[in-house]
Short mmCIF file of C-alpha atoms in Angstrom, two decimals:
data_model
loop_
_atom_site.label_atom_id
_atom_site.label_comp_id
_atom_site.label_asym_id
_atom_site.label_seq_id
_atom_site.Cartn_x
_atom_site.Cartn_y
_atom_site.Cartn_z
CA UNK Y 130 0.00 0.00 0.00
CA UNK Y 131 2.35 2.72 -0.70
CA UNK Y 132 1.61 5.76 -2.91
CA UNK Y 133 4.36 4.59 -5.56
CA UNK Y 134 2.48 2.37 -7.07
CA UNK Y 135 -0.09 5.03 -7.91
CA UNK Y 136 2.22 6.24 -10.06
CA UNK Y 137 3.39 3.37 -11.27
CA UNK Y 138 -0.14 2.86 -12.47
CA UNK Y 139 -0.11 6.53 -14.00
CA UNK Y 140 2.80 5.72 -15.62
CA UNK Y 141 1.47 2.54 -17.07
CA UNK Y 142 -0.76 4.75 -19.16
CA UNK Y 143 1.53 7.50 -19.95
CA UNK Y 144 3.49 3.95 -22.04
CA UNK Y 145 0.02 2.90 -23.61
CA UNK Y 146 -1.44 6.41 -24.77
CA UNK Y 147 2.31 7.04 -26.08
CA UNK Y 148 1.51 3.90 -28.04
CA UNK Y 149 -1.92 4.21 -29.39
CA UNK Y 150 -0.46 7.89 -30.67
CA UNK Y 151 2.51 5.80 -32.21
CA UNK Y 152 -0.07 3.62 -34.13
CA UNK Y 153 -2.60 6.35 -35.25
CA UNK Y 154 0.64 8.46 -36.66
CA UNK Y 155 1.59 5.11 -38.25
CA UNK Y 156 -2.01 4.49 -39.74
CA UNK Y 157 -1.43 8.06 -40.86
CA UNK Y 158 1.35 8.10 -42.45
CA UNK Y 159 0.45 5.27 -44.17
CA UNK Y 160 -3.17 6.16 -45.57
CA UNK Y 161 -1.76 5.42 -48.87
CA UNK Y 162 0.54 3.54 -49.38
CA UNK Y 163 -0.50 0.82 -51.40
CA UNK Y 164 2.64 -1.88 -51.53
CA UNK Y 165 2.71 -2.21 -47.94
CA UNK Y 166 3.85 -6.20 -48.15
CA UNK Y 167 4.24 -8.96 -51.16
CA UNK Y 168 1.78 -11.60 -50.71
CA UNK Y 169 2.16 -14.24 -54.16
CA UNK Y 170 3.92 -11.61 -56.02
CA UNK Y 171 1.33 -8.99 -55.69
CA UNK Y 172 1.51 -5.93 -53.54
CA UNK Y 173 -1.11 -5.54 -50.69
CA UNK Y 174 -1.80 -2.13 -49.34
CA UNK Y 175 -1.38 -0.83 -45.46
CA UNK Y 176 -3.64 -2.37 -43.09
CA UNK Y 177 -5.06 -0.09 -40.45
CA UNK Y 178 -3.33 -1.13 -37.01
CA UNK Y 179 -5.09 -0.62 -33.96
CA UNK Y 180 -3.58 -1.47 -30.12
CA UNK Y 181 -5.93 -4.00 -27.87
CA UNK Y 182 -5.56 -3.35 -24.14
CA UNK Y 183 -5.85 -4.79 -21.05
CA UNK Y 184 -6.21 -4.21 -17.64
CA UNK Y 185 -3.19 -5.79 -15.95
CA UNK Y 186 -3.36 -5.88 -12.09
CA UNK Y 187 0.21 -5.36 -10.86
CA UNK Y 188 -0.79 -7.90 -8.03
CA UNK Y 189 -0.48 -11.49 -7.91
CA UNK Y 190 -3.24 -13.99 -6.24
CA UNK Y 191 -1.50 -14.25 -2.93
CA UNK Y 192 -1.26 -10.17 -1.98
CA UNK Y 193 -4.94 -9.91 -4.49
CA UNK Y 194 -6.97 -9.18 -1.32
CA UNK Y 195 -5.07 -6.14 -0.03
CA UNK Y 196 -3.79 -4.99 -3.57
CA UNK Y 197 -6.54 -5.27 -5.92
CA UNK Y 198 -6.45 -0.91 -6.34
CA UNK Y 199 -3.58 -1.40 -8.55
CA UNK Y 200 -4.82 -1.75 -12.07
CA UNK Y 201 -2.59 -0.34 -14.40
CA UNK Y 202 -3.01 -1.07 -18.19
CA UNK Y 203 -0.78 -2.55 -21.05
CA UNK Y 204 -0.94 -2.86 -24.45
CA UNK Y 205 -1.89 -6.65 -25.41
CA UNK Y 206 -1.20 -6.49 -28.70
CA UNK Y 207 -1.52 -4.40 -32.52
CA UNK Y 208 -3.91 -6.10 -34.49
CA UNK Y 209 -4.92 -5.25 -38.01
CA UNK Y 210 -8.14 -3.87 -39.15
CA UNK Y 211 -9.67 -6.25 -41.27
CA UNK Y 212 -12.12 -4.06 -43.08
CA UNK Y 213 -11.27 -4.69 -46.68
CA UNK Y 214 -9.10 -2.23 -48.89
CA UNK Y 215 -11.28 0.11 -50.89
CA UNK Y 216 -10.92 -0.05 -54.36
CA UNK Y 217 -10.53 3.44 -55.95
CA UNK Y 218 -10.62 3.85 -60.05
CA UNK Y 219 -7.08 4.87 -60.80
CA UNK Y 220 -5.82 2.89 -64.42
CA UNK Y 221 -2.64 5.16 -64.79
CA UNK Y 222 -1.65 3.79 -61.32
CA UNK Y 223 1.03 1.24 -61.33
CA UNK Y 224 -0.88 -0.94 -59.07
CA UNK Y 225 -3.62 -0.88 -60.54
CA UNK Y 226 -5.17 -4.11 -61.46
CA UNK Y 227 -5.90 -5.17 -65.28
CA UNK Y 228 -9.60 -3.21 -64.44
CA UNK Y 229 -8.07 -0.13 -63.71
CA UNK Y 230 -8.61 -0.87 -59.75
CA UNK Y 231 -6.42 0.23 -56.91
CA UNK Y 232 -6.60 -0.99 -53.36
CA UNK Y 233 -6.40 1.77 -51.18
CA UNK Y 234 -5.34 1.84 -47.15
CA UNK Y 235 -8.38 0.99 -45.03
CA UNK Y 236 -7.47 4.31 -43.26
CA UNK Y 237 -9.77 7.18 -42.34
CA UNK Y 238 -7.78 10.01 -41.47
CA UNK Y 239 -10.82 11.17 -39.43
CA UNK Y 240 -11.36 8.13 -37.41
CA UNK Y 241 -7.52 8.51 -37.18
CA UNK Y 242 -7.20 12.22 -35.56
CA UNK Y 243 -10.26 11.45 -33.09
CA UNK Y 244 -8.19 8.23 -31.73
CA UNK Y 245 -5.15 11.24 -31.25
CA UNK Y 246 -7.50 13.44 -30.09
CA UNK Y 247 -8.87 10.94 -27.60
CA UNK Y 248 -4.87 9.42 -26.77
CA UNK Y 249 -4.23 13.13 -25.83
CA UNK Y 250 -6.96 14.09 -23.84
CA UNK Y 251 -6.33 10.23 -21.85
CA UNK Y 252 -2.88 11.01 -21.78
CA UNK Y 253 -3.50 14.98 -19.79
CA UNK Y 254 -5.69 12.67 -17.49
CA UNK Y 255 -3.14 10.29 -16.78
CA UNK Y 256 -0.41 13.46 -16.06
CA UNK Y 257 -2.93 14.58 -13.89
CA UNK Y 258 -3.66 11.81 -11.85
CA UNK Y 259 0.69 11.13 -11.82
CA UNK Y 260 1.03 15.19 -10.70
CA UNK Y 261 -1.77 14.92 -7.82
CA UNK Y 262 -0.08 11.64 -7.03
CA UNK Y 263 3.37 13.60 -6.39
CA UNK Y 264 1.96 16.47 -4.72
CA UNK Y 265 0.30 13.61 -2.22
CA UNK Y 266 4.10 12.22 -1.48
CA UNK Y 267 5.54 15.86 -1.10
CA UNK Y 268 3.42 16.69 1.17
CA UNK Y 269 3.36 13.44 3.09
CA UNK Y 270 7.61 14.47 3.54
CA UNK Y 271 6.08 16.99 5.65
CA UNK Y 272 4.56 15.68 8.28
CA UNK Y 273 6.69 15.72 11.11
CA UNK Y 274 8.53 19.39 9.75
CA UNK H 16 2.49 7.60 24.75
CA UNK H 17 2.78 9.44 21.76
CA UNK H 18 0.70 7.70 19.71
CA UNK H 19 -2.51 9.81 21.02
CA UNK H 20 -5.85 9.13 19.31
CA UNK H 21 -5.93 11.76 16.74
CA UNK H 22 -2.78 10.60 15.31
CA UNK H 23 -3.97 7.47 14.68
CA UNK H 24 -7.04 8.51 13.60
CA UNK H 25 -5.17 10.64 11.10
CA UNK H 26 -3.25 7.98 10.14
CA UNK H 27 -6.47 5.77 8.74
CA UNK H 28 -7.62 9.24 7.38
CA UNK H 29 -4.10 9.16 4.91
CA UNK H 30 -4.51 5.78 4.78
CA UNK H 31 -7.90 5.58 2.84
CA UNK H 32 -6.85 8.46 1.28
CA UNK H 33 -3.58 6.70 -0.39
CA UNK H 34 -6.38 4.02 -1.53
CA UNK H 35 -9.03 6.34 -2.85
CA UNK H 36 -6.23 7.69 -4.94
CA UNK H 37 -4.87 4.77 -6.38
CA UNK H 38 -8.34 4.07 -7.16
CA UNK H 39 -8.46 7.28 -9.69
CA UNK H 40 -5.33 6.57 -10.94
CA UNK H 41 -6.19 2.74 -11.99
CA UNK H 42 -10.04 4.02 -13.22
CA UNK H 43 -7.56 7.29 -15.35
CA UNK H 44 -5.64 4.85 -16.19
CA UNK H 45 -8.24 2.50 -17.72
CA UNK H 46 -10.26 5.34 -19.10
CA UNK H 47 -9.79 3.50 -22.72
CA UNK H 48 -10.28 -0.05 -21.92
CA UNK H 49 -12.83 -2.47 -22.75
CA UNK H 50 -14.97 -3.94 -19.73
CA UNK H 51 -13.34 -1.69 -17.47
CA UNK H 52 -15.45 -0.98 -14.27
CA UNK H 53 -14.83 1.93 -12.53
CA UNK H 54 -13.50 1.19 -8.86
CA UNK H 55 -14.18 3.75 -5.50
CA UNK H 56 -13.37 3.55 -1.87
CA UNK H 57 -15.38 3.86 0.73
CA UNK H 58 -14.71 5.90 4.29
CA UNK H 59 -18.07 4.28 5.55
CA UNK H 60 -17.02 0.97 5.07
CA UNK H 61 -13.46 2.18 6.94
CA UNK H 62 -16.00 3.61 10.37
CA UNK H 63 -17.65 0.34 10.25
CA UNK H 64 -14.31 -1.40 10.30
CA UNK H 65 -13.07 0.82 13.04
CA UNK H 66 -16.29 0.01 14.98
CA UNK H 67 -15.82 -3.60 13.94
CA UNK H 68 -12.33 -3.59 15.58
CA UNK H 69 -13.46 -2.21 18.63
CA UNK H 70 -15.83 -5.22 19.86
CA UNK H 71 -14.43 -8.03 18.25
CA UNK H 72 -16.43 -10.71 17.24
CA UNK H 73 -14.98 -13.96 15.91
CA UNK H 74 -15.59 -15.51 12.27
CA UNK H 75 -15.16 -18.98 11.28
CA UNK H 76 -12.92 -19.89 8.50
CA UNK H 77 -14.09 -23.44 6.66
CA UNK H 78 -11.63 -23.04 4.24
CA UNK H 79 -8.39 -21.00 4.26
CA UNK H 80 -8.95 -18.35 1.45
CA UNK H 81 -11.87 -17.58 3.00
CA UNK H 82 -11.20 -13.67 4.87
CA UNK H 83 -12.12 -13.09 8.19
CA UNK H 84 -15.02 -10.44 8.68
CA UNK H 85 -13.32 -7.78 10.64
CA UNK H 86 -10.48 -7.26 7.88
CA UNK H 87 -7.25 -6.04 8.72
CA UNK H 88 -7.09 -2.60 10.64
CA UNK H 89 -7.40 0.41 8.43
CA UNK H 90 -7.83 -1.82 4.82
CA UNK H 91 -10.20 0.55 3.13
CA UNK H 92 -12.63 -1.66 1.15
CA UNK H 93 -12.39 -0.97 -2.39
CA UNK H 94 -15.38 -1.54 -4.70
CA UNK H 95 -16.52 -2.07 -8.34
CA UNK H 96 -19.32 -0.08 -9.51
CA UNK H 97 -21.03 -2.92 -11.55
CA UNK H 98 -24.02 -1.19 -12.81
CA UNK H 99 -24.33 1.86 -15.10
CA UNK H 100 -22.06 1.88 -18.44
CA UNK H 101 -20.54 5.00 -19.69
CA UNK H 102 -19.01 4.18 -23.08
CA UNK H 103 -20.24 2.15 -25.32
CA UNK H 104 -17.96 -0.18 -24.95
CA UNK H 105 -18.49 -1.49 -21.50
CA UNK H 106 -16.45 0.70 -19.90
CA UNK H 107 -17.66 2.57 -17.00
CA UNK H 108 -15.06 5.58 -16.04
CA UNK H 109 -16.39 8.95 -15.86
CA UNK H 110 -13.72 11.02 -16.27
CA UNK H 111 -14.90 14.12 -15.08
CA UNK H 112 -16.03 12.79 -11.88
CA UNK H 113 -12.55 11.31 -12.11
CA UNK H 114 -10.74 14.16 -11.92
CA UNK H 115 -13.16 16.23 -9.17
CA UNK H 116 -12.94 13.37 -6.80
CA UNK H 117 -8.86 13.79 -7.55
CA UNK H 118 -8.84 17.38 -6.77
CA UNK H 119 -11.52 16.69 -3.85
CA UNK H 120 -8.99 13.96 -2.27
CA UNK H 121 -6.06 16.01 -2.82
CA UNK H 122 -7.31 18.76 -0.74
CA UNK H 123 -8.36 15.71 2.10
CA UNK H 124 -4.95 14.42 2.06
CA UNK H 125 -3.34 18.16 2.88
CA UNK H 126 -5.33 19.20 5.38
CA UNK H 127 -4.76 15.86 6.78
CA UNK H 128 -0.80 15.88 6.90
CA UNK H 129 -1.20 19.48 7.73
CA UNK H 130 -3.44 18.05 11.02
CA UNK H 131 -1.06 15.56 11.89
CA UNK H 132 1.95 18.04 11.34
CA UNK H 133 0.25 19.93 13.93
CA UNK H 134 -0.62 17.54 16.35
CA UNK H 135 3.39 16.69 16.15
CA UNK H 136 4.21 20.07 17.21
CA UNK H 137 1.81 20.22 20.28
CA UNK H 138 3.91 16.78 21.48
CA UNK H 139 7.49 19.22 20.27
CA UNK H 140 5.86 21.84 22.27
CA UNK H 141 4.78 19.47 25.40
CA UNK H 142 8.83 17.74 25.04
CA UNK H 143 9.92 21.15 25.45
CA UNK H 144 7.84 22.26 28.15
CA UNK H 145 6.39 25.30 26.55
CA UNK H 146 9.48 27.15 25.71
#
């Protein structure tokens, strides 16, 4: 029970909202890039890459009872959006396919700033919760003065 | 001899108020995650334990993991607020009341220590005899 792991927890977030930033400038930067990887000699495009997270208590069973405050939260994994590529009429493209086709990125630049958005306004939160958290310790080096 | 009343009383005070802000910070910190529910601490459930303590009554364990009813001293009870969903996806941390609980507790916790700084000096003041 000590007021580190508070910010441990804090902290925890700071890492994942750094990552889900990561992954939206990522999806970004890659909203069209069609030849992302060669799968049987013909290019895909960019998949859309979003983080999955978890709750991960920093506790294990034995000390569950008396720790089970301390949630803080990792990243489980990037998966891929598997909403399929659209297919934008483009013939003079050089990936285009003998139609005239080109698969586009399955990214929405929209969808794409509202995840920042949201990563930033999580991540203020978080700094928050981290600065109140340090104030609490300060102050607790007082008693006693 | 030192430890007088109100210093342990303000000791349980900091105590639940360590908890109640871990609390936040795991319910800030899960502000984005699926099937998150939102978690608070009680002080009522930390005067019933105090009362609890105070005319002990014994429980009987059947099995080992099971926890005896007056918990240990000063544990506030931390609880999940099952019902009520805030996001749509299952998640249920209100950040706003987040963040004026935070402030709220902050403000607890000072004038606590500041309490308990003060009581100390009354016992400086008492070692010195008044000068």
């Amino acid at each position: 029970m000590t007021m580190f792991s508070s910010m441990g927890v804090s902290g925890s977030a700071l890492t994942l909202q750094r990552l889900r930033m990561d992954v939206a400038a990522s999806n970004i930067a890659n909203a069209e890039t069609t030849r992302a990887e060669l799968v049987d000699g013909q290019w895909q495009p960019y998949q859309r890459k979003m983080v999955v997270q978890e709750s991960m208590p920093f506790s294990t069973y034995l000390n569950k009872a008396e720790n089970q405050l301390n949630h803080g939260v990792i990243a489980k994994g990037i998966v891929n959006d598997e909403t399929p590529a659209s297919l934008v009429y483009d013939p003079l493209h050089p990936d285009s396919n003998e139609d005239g086709y080109v698969s586009k990125p399955n990214v929405e630049i929209a969808r794409e700033m509202i995840d920042i958005t949201s990563a930033t306004r999580s991540y203020e939160a978080n700094v928050s919760a981290l600065q109140a958290s340090k104030g609490m310790l300060m102050k607790a080096l007082e008693i006693g003065r | 001899m030192f430890t007088t009343s109100s210093i342990g009383a303000l000791e349980e005070a900091i105590r639940f108020s360590t908890a109640k802000q871990k609390a936040i910070s795991s319910n800030l910190a899960n502000v984005d995650t699926p099937n998150y529910k939102e978690q608070s601490v009680s002080f009522n459930r930390v005067l019933e334990q105090t009362e609890a303590n105070a005319s002990v009554f014994q429980s009987k364990q059947t099995d080992e993991r099971h926890l005896h009813f007056p918990l240990p001293s000063g544990y506030p009870h931390a609880s999940h607020n099952k019902q009520g969903q805030y996001n749509h996806n299952g998640n249920s941390v209100d950040v706003d009341k987040q963040m004026t609980e935070m402030a709220e507790n902050q403000l607890y916790y000072n004038a606590v220590v500041d309490r308990m700084t003060s009581s100390f000096q009354s016992l400086e003041t008492a070692i010195r005899g008044g000068r």
